[in-house]
Tab-separated table of C-alpha atoms in Angstrom:
chain	number	residue	atom	x	y	z
A	10	MET	CA	70.035	53.466	97.661
A	11	SER	CA	72.326	52.238	94.882
A	12	ILE	CA	70.742	51.536	91.522
A	13	VAL	CA	73.748	49.476	90.432
A	14	SER	CA	76.649	48.281	92.571
A	15	VAL	CA	79.557	46.555	90.833
A	16	GLU	CA	82.110	44.629	92.903
A	17	ASN	CA	85.459	43.417	91.497
A	18	LEU	CA	83.912	42.714	88.102
A	19	CYS	CA	86.153	40.938	85.588
A	20	LYS	CA	85.533	39.858	82.010
A	21	ASN	CA	88.005	37.940	79.877
A	22	TYR	CA	87.827	37.156	76.183
A	23	GLY	CA	90.498	34.482	75.998
A	24	SER	CA	93.771	36.227	76.839
A	25	VAL	CA	92.189	39.687	76.552
A	26	GLN	CA	90.957	41.155	79.823
A	27	ALA	CA	88.123	43.550	78.943
A	28	LEU	CA	87.331	44.355	82.596
A	29	ASN	CA	89.785	44.081	85.472
A	30	SER	CA	88.349	44.120	89.028
A	31	VAL	CA	86.035	47.108	88.491
A	32	THR	CA	84.110	48.405	91.521
A	33	PHE	CA	81.685	51.352	91.696
A	34	SER	CA	78.121	52.270	92.692
A	35	VAL	CA	75.465	54.306	90.878
A	36	PRO	CA	73.442	56.510	93.281
A	37	LYS	CA	69.687	56.759	92.809
A	38	GLY	CA	68.673	59.907	90.931
A	39	SER	CA	72.068	60.466	89.328
A	40	VAL	CA	73.188	60.803	85.728
A	41	PHE	CA	76.099	58.403	85.890
A	42	GLY	CA	78.644	58.522	83.080
A	43	ILE	CA	80.882	55.567	82.267
A	44	LEU	CA	83.687	57.385	80.476
A	45	GLY	CA	86.682	56.081	78.628
A	46	PRO	CA	88.377	55.766	75.237
A	47	ASN	CA	87.073	53.249	72.722
A	48	GLY	CA	88.008	49.756	73.871
A	49	SER	CA	88.082	50.647	77.564
A	50	GLY	CA	85.297	48.207	78.508
A	51	LYS	CA	82.260	50.510	78.701
A	52	THR	CA	79.914	48.472	76.477
A	53	THR	CA	81.095	45.215	78.067
A	54	MET	CA	80.222	46.625	81.473
A	55	LEU	CA	76.691	47.563	80.394
A	56	GLY	CA	76.218	44.201	78.667
A	57	ILE	CA	77.025	42.373	81.901
A	58	ILE	CA	74.675	44.549	83.947
A	59	MET	CA	71.830	43.738	81.544
A	60	ASP	CA	72.690	40.005	81.456
A	61	ILE	CA	73.632	40.060	77.774
A	62	LEU	CA	77.159	39.021	78.734
A	63	LYS	CA	78.384	36.889	81.626
A	64	ALA	CA	81.143	38.140	83.901
A	65	THR	CA	84.239	35.998	84.345
A	66	SER	CA	84.258	36.851	88.042
A	67	GLY	CA	82.954	39.424	90.478
A	68	SER	CA	79.367	40.407	91.213
A	69	TYR	CA	76.819	43.184	90.923
A	70	THR	CA	73.436	44.133	92.332
A	71	LEU	CA	70.453	46.039	90.955
A	72	PHE	CA	68.422	48.160	93.373
A	73	ASP	CA	70.514	46.689	96.220
A	74	GLU	CA	69.299	43.166	95.399
A	75	VAL	CA	70.526	40.168	93.449
A	76	PRO	CA	69.498	40.825	89.818
A	77	ASP	CA	66.471	39.041	88.412
A	78	GLU	CA	63.958	39.502	85.600
A	79	ASN	CA	61.760	41.815	87.668
A	80	SER	CA	64.604	44.181	88.533
A	81	ARG	CA	65.717	44.381	84.897
A	82	ARG	CA	62.161	45.239	83.834
A	83	LYS	CA	62.611	48.493	85.761
A	84	ILE	CA	65.388	49.464	83.348
A	85	GLY	CA	65.048	50.840	79.837
A	86	THR	CA	68.076	50.035	77.679
A	87	PHE	CA	69.665	51.410	74.528
A	88	LEU	CA	72.783	49.300	73.944
A	89	GLU	CA	73.099	49.209	70.180
A	90	THR	CA	72.570	51.305	67.061
A	91	PRO	CA	68.826	51.966	66.610
A	92	ASN	CA	67.344	48.965	64.805
A	93	PHE	CA	63.759	49.482	63.659
A	94	TYR	CA	61.772	48.460	60.592
A	95	HIS	CA	62.680	51.047	57.966
A	96	TYR	CA	59.357	50.872	56.119
A	97	LEU	CA	57.223	51.353	59.244
A	98	SER	CA	56.321	54.533	61.088
A	99	ALA	CA	57.510	55.462	64.570
A	100	VAL	CA	54.146	54.474	66.009
A	101	ARG	CA	54.146	51.055	64.355
A	102	ASN	CA	57.740	50.394	65.397
A	103	LEU	CA	56.986	51.299	69.005
A	104	LYS	CA	53.889	49.070	68.999
A	105	ILE	CA	56.088	46.167	67.968
A	106	THR	CA	58.643	47.061	70.657
A	107	ALA	CA	55.885	47.303	73.278
A	108	ALA	CA	54.555	43.883	72.276
A	109	ILE	CA	58.021	42.338	72.581
A	110	LYS	CA	58.550	43.938	75.985
A	111	GLU	CA	54.970	43.134	77.005
A	112	ARG	CA	54.578	46.639	78.375
A	113	GLY	CA	54.077	50.266	77.389
A	114	ASP	CA	51.509	50.000	74.581
A	115	LYS	CA	49.516	52.870	76.105
A	116	ASP	CA	52.647	55.007	76.505
A	117	ILE	CA	53.440	55.447	72.805
A	118	ASP	CA	51.980	58.933	72.298
A	119	LYS	CA	53.471	60.052	75.615
A	120	VAL	CA	57.014	58.893	74.873
A	121	LEU	CA	56.928	60.322	71.344
A	122	GLU	CA	55.973	63.670	72.877
A	123	MET	CA	58.824	63.368	75.373
A	124	VAL	CA	61.402	62.907	72.611
A	125	ASN	CA	59.820	65.573	70.378
A	126	LEU	CA	58.741	63.233	67.573
A	127	THR	CA	54.972	63.738	67.710
A	128	GLU	CA	54.841	65.641	64.408
A	129	ARG	CA	56.751	62.846	62.652
A	130	LYS	CA	55.166	59.885	64.431
A	131	ASN	CA	53.522	58.595	61.232
A	132	SER	CA	56.622	59.060	59.047
A	133	LYS	CA	58.600	56.024	57.959
A	134	PHE	CA	61.734	55.305	59.962
A	135	SER	CA	63.760	55.445	56.729
A	136	THR	CA	62.965	59.172	56.430
A	137	TYR	CA	64.398	60.008	59.860
A	138	SER	CA	67.701	61.781	60.428
A	139	LEU	CA	70.245	59.992	62.631
A	140	GLY	CA	69.330	62.264	65.530
A	141	MET	CA	65.643	61.389	65.153
A	142	LYS	CA	66.523	57.691	65.050
A	143	GLN	CA	68.463	58.061	68.304
A	144	ARG	CA	65.518	59.850	69.915
A	145	LEU	CA	63.136	57.108	68.770
A	146	ALA	CA	65.457	54.550	70.347
A	147	ILE	CA	65.303	56.475	73.625
A	148	ALA	CA	61.493	56.598	73.259
A	149	SER	CA	61.477	52.803	73.068
A	150	CYS	CA	63.496	52.723	76.319
A	151	LEU	CA	60.812	54.858	77.980
A	152	LEU	CA	57.953	52.450	77.251
A	153	GLY	CA	56.541	51.212	80.535
A	154	ASP	CA	57.955	54.243	82.386
A	155	PRO	CA	61.119	52.573	83.763
A	156	ASP	CA	62.877	54.110	86.759
A	157	VAL	CA	66.307	53.722	85.172
A	158	LEU	CA	67.708	54.223	81.668
A	159	ILE	CA	70.937	52.704	80.353
A	160	LEU	CA	72.244	54.445	77.232
A	161	ASP	CA	75.336	53.301	75.334
A	162	GLU	CA	76.914	56.178	73.383
A	163	PRO	CA	73.571	57.976	72.831
A	164	THR	CA	75.139	60.801	70.783
A	165	ASN	CA	77.430	58.606	68.690
A	166	GLY	CA	77.691	59.875	65.108
A	167	LEU	CA	75.433	62.880	65.615
A	168	ASP	CA	76.093	66.401	64.386
A	169	PRO	CA	76.283	69.267	66.924
A	170	VAL	CA	72.531	69.927	66.684
A	171	GLY	CA	71.697	66.263	67.282
A	172	ILE	CA	74.120	66.099	70.213
A	173	ALA	CA	72.515	69.165	71.792
A	174	GLU	CA	69.031	67.622	71.380
A	175	ILE	CA	70.022	64.362	73.097
A	176	ARG	CA	71.798	66.236	75.897
A	177	GLN	CA	68.709	68.332	76.544
A	178	LEU	CA	66.518	65.229	76.528
A	179	ILE	CA	68.753	63.494	79.081
A	180	LYS	CA	68.626	66.552	81.325
A	181	GLN	CA	64.816	66.640	81.104
A	182	LEU	CA	64.531	62.952	81.964
A	183	HIS	CA	66.844	63.469	84.934
A	184	GLN	CA	64.658	66.357	86.152
A	185	GLN	CA	61.699	63.976	86.028
A	186	GLY	CA	63.459	61.781	88.579
A	187	LYS	CA	64.952	59.069	86.395
A	188	THR	CA	68.381	57.603	87.045
A	189	ILE	CA	70.429	57.505	83.836
A	190	ILE	CA	73.553	55.429	83.250
A	191	MET	CA	75.348	56.573	80.117
A	192	ALA	CA	78.487	55.255	78.436
A	193	SER	CA	80.502	57.703	76.375
A	194	HIS	CA	83.998	58.341	75.081
A	195	LEU	CA	83.277	62.091	74.873
A	196	LEU	CA	84.591	64.063	77.833
A	197	ASP	CA	82.530	67.136	76.938
A	198	GLU	CA	79.323	65.101	76.901
A	199	VAL	CA	79.887	63.634	80.351
A	200	GLU	CA	81.051	66.930	81.862
A	201	LYS	CA	77.941	68.767	80.632
A	202	VAL	CA	75.302	66.129	81.400
A	203	CYS	CA	76.446	63.795	84.188
A	204	THR	CA	76.432	64.220	87.954
A	205	HIS	CA	78.736	61.246	88.632
A	206	VAL	CA	81.343	59.408	86.601
A	207	ALA	CA	83.439	56.245	86.460
A	208	ILE	CA	86.490	56.481	84.192
A	209	LEU	CA	87.797	53.293	82.595
A	210	LYS	CA	91.147	52.688	80.925
A	211	LYS	CA	91.793	49.348	79.230
A	212	GLY	CA	89.299	47.629	81.523
A	213	LYS	CA	90.575	49.182	84.740
A	214	LEU	CA	88.779	51.760	86.851
A	215	VAL	CA	91.041	54.812	87.224
A	216	ALA	CA	88.614	57.183	88.983
A	217	THR	CA	85.014	57.358	90.186
A	218	GLY	CA	82.913	59.897	92.058
A	219	ASN	CA	81.200	63.250	91.629
A	220	VAL	CA	81.908	64.832	88.237
A	221	ASN	CA	82.806	68.183	89.797
A	222	GLU	CA	85.463	66.475	91.904
A	223	ILE	CA	86.865	63.983	89.391
A	224	LEU	CA	86.882	66.315	86.382
A	225	ALA	CA	87.484	69.598	88.170
A	226	ASN	CA	89.549	72.287	86.480
A	227	ASP	CA	92.695	73.033	88.456
A	228	ASP	CA	94.330	76.425	88.865
A	229	ILE	CA	98.068	76.128	88.287
A	230	VAL	CA	100.346	78.798	89.751
A	231	GLU	CA	103.848	78.813	88.273
A	232	LEU	CA	106.498	80.418	90.463
A	233	GLY	CA	110.154	81.276	89.884
A	234	ALA	CA	112.939	82.597	92.134
A	235	PRO	CA	116.762	82.890	91.998
A	236	ASP	CA	117.071	80.154	94.642
A	237	LEU	CA	114.660	77.434	93.537
A	238	GLU	CA	115.513	75.078	96.393
A	239	LYS	CA	114.734	77.747	98.985
A	240	LEU	CA	111.478	78.537	97.175
A	241	LYS	CA	110.405	74.878	97.340
A	242	ALA	CA	111.290	74.679	101.015
A	243	VAL	CA	109.221	77.777	101.798
A	244	LEU	CA	106.248	76.630	99.735
A	245	LYS	CA	106.074	73.373	101.699
A	246	GLN	CA	104.930	75.504	104.642
A	247	LEU	CA	102.150	77.104	102.558
A	248	THR	CA	98.662	75.638	102.825
A	249	GLY	CA	95.693	75.504	100.434
A	250	TYR	CA	97.168	73.842	97.376
A	251	SER	CA	96.519	70.196	96.471
A	252	SER	CA	99.915	69.304	95.006
A	253	ILE	CA	103.306	70.750	94.084
A	254	ARG	CA	105.848	69.856	91.422
A	255	GLU	CA	108.903	71.258	89.655
A	256	GLN	CA	108.946	71.741	85.882
A	257	ASP	CA	111.295	73.702	83.583
A	258	ASN	CA	113.040	75.473	86.507
A	259	LEU	CA	109.701	76.615	87.877
A	260	VAL	CA	107.586	75.410	90.800
A	261	GLN	CA	103.946	74.603	90.056
A	262	LEU	CA	101.242	74.757	92.716
A	263	PHE	CA	97.889	73.093	91.938
A	264	TYR	CA	94.769	74.619	93.508
A	265	PRO	CA	91.073	73.718	93.225
A	266	ALA	CA	89.531	75.973	90.595
A	267	GLY	CA	88.716	79.464	91.849
A	268	THR	CA	90.563	79.199	95.171
A	269	THR	CA	93.857	80.809	94.166
A	270	ASN	CA	95.034	84.125	95.635
A	271	LEU	CA	98.251	85.287	93.968
A	272	GLU	CA	98.710	88.237	96.316
A	273	ASN	CA	98.708	85.965	99.364
A	274	ILE	CA	101.217	83.602	97.757
A	275	ASN	CA	103.550	86.483	96.861
A	276	ARG	CA	103.273	87.979	100.356
A	277	PHE	CA	103.937	84.597	101.995
A	278	CYS	CA	107.087	84.046	99.943
A	279	PHE	CA	108.396	87.568	100.637
A	280	LYS	CA	107.801	87.261	104.404
A	281	ASN	CA	109.806	84.023	104.341
A	282	GLY	CA	112.789	85.540	102.554
A	283	VAL	CA	112.012	84.591	98.946
A	284	VAL	CA	111.634	87.255	96.255
A	285	LEU	CA	109.756	85.888	93.277
A	286	ASN	CA	110.982	86.769	89.802
A	287	TYR	CA	108.158	84.936	88.028
A	288	MET	CA	104.490	84.276	88.799
A	289	GLN	CA	101.735	83.184	86.441
A	290	LEU	CA	98.266	81.675	86.872
A	291	LYS	CA	97.216	79.007	84.376
A	292	LYS	CA	94.157	76.812	83.980
A	293	LYS	CA	94.408	73.052	83.708
A	294	SER	CA	91.845	72.033	81.121
A	295	LEU	CA	89.382	69.197	81.466
A	296	GLU	CA	91.050	67.585	78.474
A	297	SER	CA	94.389	67.646	80.285
A	298	LYS	CA	92.842	66.059	83.377
A	299	PHE	CA	91.163	63.356	81.283
A	300	PHE	CA	94.327	62.516	79.351
A	301	GLU	CA	96.285	62.485	82.591
A	302	LEU	CA	93.890	59.868	83.962
A	303	THR	CA	93.680	57.701	80.852
A	304	ASN	CA	97.206	57.886	79.419
């Protein structure tokens, strides 16, 4: 079952195309990251899914059905900076939120416990740190026990401690069976929390799939020999690597992380008449992979 399926979604603001024929699906039970630099269309995408914005063209479904009010009531959303009454406590603010949503009034103590705010539930919102404000916003999303959460930049502006708290909370919610769709411009956040990802660049989808496949570290083996052309010809007969390229008078072989065997490569080259004068194993960082996709 797909929680959200997006098909050729486009959104134009005059001459600016914020989304350009984007297609992807969010599997049930996943933590799905929508990743991209600022201005890539992440917030626009979430706004369309929640019917805050209208798409220029294309379509989408929720829970494999045409979206309606009932399907959206199954989703808890956090799309903006937390906006509560500063002079009211967490409990009072959540009571107001529950009344607006017409659901979740009996869940207030439960959701405050889930986001670790029970001890400060009677404190005024104005006394909260930014991390506490973000957690209260997530608590408001949890009112009514929705199956799905949509979070737009949930760690935005937080210090390392606050980021770690939100990450841990997202992991706990995922373990409880909730599907979480999360927009972020932080590669590290998505890599550590998400199971699946869609990467946007200037409104275009550049990659989507399992995080471990899309954002996998590559092993890079750099090889040198007196006759570079012969080395390249021999290496074309070698199996196991995903791609090959020449750079700075060296040949680079790209392998899935952890699958490289330098001894076998050296032996293969020697048996085929090539004596290597240079061999080095490097790691291709996640940052490099991300910048390669988005630049």
